[in-house]
PDB file of C-alpha atoms and ligand atoms in Angstrom:
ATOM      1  CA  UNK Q 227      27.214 -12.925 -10.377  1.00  0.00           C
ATOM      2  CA  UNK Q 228      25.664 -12.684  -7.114  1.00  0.00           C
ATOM      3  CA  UNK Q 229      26.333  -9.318  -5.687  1.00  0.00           C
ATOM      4  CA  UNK Q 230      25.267  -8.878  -1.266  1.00  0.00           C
ATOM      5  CA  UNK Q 231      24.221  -5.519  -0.449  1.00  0.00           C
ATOM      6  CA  UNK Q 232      23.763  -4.155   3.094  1.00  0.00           C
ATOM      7  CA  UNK Q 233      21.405  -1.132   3.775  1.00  0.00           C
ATOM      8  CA  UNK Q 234      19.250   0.604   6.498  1.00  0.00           C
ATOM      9  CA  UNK Q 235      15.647  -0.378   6.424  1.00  0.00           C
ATOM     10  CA  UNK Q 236      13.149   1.899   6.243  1.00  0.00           C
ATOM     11  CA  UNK Q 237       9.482   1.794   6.764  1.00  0.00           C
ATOM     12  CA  UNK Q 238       8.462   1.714   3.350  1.00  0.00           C
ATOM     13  CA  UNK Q 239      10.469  -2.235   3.736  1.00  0.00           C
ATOM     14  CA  UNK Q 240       8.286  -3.246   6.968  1.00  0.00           C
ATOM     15  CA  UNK Q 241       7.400  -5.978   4.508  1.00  0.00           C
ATOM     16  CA  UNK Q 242      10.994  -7.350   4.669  1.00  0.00           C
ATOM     17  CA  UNK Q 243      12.333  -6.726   7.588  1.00  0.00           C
ATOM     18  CA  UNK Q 244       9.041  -8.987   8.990  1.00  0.00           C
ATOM     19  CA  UNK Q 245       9.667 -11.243   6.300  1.00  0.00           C
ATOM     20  CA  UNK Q 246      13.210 -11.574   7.641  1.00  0.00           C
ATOM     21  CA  UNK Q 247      12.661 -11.362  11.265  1.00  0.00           C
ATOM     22  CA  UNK Q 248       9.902 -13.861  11.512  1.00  0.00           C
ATOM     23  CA  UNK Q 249      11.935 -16.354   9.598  1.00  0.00           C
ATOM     24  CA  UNK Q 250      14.615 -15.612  11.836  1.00  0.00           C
ATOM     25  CA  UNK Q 251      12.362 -16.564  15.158  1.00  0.00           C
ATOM     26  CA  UNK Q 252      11.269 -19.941  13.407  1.00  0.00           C
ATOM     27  CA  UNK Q 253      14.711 -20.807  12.157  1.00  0.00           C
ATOM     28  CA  UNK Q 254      16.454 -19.504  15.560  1.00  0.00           C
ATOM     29  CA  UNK Q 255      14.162 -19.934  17.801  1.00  0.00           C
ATOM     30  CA  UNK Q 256      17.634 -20.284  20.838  1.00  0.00           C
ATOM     31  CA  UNK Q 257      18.942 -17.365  19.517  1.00  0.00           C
ATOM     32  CA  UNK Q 258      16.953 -14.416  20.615  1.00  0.00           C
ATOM     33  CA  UNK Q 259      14.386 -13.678  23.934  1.00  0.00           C
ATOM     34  CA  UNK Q 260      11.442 -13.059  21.462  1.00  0.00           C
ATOM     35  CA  UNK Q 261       9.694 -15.802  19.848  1.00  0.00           C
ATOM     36  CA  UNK Q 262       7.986 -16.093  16.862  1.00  0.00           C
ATOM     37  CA  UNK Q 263       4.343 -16.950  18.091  1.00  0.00           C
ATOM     38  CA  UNK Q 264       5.102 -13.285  19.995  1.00  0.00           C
ATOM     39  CA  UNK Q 265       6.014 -11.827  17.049  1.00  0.00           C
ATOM     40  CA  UNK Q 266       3.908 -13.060  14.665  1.00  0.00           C
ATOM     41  CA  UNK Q 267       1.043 -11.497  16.708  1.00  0.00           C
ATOM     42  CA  UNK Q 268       2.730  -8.124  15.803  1.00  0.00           C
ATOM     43  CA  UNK Q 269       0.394  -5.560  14.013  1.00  0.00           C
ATOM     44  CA  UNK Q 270       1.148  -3.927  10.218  1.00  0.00           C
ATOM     45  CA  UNK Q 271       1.681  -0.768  12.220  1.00  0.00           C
ATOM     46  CA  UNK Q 272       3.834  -2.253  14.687  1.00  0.00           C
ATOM     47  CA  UNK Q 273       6.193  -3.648  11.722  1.00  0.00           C
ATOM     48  CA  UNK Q 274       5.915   0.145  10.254  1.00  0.00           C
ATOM     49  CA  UNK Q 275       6.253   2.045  13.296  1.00  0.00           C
ATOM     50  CA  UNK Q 276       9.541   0.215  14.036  1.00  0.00           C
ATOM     51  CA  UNK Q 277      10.938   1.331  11.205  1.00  0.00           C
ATOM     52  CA  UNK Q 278      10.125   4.718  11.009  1.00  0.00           C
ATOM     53  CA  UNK Q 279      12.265   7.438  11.531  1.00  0.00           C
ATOM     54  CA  UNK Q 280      10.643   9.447  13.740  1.00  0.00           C
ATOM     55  CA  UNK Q 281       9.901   6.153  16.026  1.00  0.00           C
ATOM     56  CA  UNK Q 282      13.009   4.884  15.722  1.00  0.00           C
ATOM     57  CA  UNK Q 283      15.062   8.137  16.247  1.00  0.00           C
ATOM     58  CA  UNK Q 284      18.417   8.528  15.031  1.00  0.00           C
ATOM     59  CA  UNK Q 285      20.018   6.395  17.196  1.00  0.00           C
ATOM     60  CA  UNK Q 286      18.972   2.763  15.641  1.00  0.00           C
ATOM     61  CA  UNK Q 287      20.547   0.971  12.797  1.00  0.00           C
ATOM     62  CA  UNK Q 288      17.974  -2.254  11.873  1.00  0.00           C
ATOM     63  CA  UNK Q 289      20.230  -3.705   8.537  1.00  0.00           C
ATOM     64  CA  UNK Q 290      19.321  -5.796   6.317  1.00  0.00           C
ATOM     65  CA  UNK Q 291      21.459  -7.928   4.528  1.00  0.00           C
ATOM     66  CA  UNK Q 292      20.580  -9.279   0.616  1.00  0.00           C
ATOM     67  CA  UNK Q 293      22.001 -10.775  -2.235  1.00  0.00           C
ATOM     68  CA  UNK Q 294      20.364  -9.909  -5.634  1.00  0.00           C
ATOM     69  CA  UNK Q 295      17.512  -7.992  -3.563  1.00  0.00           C
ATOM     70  CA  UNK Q 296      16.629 -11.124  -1.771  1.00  0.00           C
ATOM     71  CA  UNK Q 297      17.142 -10.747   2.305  1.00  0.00           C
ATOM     72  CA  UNK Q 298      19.244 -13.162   3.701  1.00  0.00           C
ATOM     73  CA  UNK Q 299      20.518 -11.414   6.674  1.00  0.00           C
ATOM     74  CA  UNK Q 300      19.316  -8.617  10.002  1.00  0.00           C
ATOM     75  CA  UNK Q 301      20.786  -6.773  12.752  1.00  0.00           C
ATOM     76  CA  UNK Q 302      19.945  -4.112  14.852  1.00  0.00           C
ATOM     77  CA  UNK Q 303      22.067  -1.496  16.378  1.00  0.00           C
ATOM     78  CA  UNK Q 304      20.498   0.769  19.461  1.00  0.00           C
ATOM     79  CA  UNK Q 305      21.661   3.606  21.351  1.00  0.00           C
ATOM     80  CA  UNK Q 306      19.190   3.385  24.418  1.00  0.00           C
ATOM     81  CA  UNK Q 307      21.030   5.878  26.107  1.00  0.00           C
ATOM     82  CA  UNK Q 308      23.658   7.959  25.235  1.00  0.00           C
ATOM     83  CA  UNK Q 309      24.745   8.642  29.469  1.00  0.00           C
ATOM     84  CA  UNK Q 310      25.731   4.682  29.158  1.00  0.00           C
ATOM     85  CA  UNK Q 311      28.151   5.213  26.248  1.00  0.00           C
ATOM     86  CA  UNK Q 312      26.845   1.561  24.994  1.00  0.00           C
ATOM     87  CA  UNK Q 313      25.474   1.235  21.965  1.00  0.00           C
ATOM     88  CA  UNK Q 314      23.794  -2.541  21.528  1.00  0.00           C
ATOM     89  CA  UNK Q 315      23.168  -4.972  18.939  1.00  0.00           C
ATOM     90  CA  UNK Q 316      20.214  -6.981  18.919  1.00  0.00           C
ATOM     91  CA  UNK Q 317      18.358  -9.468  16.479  1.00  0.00           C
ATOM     92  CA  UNK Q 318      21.843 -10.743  14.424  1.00  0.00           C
ATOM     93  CA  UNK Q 319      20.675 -13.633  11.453  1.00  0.00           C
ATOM     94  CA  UNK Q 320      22.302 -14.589   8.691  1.00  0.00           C
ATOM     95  CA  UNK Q 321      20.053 -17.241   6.612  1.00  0.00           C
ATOM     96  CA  UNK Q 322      21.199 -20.721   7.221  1.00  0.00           C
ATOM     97  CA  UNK Q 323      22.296 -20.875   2.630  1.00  0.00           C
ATOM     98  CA  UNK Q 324      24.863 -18.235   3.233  1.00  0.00           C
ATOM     99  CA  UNK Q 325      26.174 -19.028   6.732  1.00  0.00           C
ATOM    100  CA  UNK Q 326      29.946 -19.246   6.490  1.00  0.00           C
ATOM    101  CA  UNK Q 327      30.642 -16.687   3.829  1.00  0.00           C
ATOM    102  CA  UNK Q 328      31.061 -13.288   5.671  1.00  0.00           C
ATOM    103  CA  UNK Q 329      27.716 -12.076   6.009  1.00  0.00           C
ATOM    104  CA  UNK Q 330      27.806 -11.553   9.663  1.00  0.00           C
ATOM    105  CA  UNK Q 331      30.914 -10.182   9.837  1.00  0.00           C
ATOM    106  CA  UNK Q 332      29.888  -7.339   7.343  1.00  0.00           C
ATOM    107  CA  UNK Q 333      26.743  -6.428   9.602  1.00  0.00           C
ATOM    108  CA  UNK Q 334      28.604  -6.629  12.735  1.00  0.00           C
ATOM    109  CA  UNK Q 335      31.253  -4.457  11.274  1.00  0.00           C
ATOM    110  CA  UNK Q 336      28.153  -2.202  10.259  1.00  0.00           C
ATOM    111  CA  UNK Q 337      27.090  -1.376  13.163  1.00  0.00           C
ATOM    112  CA  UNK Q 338      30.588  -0.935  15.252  1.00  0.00           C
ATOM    113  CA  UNK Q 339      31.476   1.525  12.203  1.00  0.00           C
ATOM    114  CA  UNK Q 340      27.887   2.975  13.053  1.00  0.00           C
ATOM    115  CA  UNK Q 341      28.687   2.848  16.993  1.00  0.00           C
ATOM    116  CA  UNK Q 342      32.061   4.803  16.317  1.00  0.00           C
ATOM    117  CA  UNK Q 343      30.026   7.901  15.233  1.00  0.00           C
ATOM    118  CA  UNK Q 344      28.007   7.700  18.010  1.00  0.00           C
ATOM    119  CA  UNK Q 345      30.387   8.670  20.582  1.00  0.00           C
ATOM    120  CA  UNK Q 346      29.880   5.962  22.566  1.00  0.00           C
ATOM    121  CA  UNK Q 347      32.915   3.649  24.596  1.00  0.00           C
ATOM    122  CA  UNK Q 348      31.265  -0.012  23.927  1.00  0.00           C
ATOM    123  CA  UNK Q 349      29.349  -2.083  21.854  1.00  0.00           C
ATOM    124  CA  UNK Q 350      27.336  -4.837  24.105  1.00  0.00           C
ATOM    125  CA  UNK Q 351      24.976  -7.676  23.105  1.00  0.00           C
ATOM    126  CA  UNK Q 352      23.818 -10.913  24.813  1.00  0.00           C
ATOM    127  CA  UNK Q 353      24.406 -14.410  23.259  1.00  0.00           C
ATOM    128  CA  UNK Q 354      23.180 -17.903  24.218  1.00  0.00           C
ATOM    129  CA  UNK Q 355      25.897 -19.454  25.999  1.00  0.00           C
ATOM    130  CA  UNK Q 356      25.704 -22.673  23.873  1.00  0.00           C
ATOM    131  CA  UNK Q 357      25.579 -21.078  20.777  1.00  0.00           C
ATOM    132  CA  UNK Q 358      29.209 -21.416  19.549  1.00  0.00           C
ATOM    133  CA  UNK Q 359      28.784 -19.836  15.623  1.00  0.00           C
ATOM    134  CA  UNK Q 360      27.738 -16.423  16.875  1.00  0.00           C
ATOM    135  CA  UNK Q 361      30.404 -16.496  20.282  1.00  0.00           C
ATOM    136  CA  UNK Q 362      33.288 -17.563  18.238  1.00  0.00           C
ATOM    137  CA  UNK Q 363      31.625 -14.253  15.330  1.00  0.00           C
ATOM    138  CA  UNK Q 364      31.499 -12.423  18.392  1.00  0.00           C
ATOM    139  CA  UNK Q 365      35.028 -13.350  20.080  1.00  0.00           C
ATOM    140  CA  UNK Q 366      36.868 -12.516  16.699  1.00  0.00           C
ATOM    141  CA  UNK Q 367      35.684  -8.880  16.525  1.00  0.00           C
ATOM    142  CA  UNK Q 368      37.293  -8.602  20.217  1.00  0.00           C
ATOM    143  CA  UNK Q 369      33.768  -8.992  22.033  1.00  0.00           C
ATOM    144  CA  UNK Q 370      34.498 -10.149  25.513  1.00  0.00           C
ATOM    145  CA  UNK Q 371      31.936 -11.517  28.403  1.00  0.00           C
ATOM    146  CA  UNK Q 372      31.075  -9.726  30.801  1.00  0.00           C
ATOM    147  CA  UNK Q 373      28.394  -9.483  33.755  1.00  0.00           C
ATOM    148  CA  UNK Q 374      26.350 -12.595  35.168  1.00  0.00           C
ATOM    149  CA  UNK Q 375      24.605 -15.193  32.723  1.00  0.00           C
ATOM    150  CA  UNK Q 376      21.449 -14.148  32.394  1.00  0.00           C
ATOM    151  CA  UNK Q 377      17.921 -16.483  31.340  1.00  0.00           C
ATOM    152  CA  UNK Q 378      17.257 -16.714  27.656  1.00  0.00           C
ATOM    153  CA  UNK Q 379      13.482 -16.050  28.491  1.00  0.00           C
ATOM    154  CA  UNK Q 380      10.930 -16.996  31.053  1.00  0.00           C
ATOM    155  CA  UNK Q 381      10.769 -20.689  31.522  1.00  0.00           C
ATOM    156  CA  UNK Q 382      13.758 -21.314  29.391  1.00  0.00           C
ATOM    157  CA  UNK Q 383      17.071 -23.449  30.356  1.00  0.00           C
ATOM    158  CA  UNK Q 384      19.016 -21.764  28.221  1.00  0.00           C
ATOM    159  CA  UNK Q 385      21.270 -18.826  29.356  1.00  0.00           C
ATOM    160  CA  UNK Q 386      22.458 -16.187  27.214  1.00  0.00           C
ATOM    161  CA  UNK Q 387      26.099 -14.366  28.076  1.00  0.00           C
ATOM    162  CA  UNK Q 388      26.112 -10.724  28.022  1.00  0.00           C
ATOM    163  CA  UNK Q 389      29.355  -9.636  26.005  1.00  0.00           C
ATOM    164  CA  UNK Q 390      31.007  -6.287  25.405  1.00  0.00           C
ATOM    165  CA  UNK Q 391      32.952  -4.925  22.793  1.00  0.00           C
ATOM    166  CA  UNK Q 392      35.875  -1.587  24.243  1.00  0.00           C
ATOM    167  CA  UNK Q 393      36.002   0.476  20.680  1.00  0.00           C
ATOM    168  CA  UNK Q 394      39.577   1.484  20.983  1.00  0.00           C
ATOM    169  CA  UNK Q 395      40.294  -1.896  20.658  1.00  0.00           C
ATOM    170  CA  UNK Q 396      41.219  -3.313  17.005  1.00  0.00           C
ATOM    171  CA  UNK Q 397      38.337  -4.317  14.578  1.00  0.00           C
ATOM    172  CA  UNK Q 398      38.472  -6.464  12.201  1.00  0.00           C
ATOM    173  CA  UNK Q 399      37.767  -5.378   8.367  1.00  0.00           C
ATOM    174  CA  UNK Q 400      36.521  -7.574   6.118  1.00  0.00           C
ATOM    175  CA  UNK Q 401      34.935  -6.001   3.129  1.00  0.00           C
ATOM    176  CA  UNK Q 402      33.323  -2.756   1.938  1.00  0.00           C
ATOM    177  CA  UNK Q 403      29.255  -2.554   2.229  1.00  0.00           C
ATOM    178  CA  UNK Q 404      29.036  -3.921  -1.352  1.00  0.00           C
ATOM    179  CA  UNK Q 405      30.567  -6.983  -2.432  1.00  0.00           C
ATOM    180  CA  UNK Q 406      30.366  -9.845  -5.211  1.00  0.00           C
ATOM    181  CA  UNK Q 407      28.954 -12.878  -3.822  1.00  0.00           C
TER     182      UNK Q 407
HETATM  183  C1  COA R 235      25.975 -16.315  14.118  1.00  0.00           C
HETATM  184  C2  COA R 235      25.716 -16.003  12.666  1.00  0.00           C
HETATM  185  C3  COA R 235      25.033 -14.633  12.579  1.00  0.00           C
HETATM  186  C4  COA R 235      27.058 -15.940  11.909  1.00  0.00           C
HETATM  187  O1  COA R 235      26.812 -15.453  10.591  1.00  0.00           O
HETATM  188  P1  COA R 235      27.762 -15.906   9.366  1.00  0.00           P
HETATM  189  O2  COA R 235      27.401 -15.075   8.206  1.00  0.00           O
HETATM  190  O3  COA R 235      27.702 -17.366   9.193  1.00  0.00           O
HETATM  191  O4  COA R 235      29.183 -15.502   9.961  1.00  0.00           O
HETATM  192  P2  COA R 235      30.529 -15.240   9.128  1.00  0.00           P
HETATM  193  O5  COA R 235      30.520 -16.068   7.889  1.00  0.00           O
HETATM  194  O6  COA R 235      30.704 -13.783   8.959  1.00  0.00           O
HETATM  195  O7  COA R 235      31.614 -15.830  10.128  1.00  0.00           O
HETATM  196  C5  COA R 235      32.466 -14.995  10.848  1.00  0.00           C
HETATM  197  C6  COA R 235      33.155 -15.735  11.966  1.00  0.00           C
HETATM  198  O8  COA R 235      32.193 -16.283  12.873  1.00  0.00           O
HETATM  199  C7  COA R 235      32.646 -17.544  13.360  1.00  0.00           C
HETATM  200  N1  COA R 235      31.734 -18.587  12.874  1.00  0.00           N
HETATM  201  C8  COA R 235      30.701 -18.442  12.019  1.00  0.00           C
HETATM  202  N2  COA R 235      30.066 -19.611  11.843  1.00  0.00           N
HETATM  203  C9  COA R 235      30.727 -20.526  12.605  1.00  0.00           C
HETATM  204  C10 COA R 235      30.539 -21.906  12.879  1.00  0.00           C
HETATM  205  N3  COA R 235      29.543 -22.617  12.316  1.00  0.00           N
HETATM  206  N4  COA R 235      31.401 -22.514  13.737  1.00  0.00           N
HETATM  207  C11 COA R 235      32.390 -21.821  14.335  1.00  0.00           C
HETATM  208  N5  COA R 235      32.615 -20.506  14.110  1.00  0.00           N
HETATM  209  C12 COA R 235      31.783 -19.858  13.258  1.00  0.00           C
HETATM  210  C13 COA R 235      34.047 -17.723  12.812  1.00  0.00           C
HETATM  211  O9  COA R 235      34.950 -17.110  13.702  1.00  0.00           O
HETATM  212  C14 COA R 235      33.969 -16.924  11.524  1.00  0.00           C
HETATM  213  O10 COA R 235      35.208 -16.475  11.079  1.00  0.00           O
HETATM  214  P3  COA R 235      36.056 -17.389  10.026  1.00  0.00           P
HETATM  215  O11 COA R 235      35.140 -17.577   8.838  1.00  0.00           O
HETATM  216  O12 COA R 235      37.229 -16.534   9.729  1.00  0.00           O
HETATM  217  O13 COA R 235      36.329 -18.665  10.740  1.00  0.00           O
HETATM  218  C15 COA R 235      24.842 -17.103  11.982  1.00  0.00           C
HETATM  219  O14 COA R 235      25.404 -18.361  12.256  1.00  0.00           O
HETATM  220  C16 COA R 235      23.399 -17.109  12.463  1.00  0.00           C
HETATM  221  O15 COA R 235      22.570 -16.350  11.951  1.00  0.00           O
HETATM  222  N6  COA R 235      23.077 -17.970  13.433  1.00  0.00           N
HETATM  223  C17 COA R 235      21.690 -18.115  13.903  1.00  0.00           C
HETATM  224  C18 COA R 235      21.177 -16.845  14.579  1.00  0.00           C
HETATM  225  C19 COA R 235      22.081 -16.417  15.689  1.00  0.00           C
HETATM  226  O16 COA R 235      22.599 -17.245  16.411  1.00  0.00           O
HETATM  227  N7  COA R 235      22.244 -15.098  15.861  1.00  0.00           N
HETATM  228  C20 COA R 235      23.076 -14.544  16.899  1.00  0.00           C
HETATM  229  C21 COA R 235      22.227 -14.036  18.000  1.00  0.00           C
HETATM  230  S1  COA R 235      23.242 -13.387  19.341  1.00  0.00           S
END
């Protein structure tokens, strides 16, 4: 039986999570600001570095999602600031063979549970306006637009649409951390 586990990276995985986020870039390449010729550039200590706890602080969640140990799934939660009460969630993929079957839900859910603790009012992120799969993820968990479109990336057409989350509003459960798959 296939059995999806979600867990915190830490640097001892920088192996993974590049493994993940660089297939990400070149399987998403709409989906997120960075690209993965920018990325791919990245140094072994940059990978590291990000992941490290001192680095990172307390206040990030990067998650990686897997199923029998193999990752199929990231996201990122961020407190930049704890004045702006907003915690944000960047670099959301779910791999493309287990689309459709909760996995994105479970992170998402991750990282409000996460933003909860946090004392924080909202959860924001920023998604490419024609990118229905992760608006319509987005829309179900209560996310809601809000502020002006804003380019994807320097000399891009595409527009991404920033889009808040109010925590006292009702979240969806799905399933604990651990499931059968
Ligand atoms: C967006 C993404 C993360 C969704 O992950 P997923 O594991 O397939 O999502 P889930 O299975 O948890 O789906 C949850 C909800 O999202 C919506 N959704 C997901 N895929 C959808 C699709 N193809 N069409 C319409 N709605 C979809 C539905 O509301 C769904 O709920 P339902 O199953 O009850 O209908 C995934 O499609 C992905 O990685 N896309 C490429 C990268 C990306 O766009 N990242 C977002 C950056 S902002």
């Amino acid at each position: 039986m296939n059995e999806l586990n979600i867990r915190v990276l830490n640097k001892d995985d920088w192996l993974t999570y590049r493994g993940v986020r660089l297939m990400s870039l070149q399987d998403s390449p709409d989906s997120f600001g960075r690209t993965y010729e920018e990325e791919s550039l990245v140094s072994n200590d940059e990978w590291v570095s990000r992941l490290k706890p001192d680095d990172r602080a307390k206040d990030t969640l990067p998650l990686v999602a897997e199923v029998n140990g193999v990752a199929v799934g990231l996201a990122w939660g961020v407190l930049h600031n704890p004045r702006y009460k907003t915690a944000h969630i960047y670099q959301m993929w779910v791999s493309p063979n287990v689309r459709g079957q909760g996995v994105g839900s479970l992170l998402l859910e991750n990282i409000i549970a996460w933003s909860k603790g946090l004392d924080v009012d909202y959860v924001s992120l920023a998604v490419t306006t024609i990118n229905d799969p992760a608006v319509k993820l987005y829309e179900s968990f209560g996310f809601e637009p809000c502020g002006s479109l804003e380019s994807l990336r320097e000399e891009s057409a595409l527009f991404v649409q920033p889009m808040k989350l109010k925590l006292c509003s009702t979240v969806k459960i799905t399933e604990p951390l651990k499931q059968n798959f």
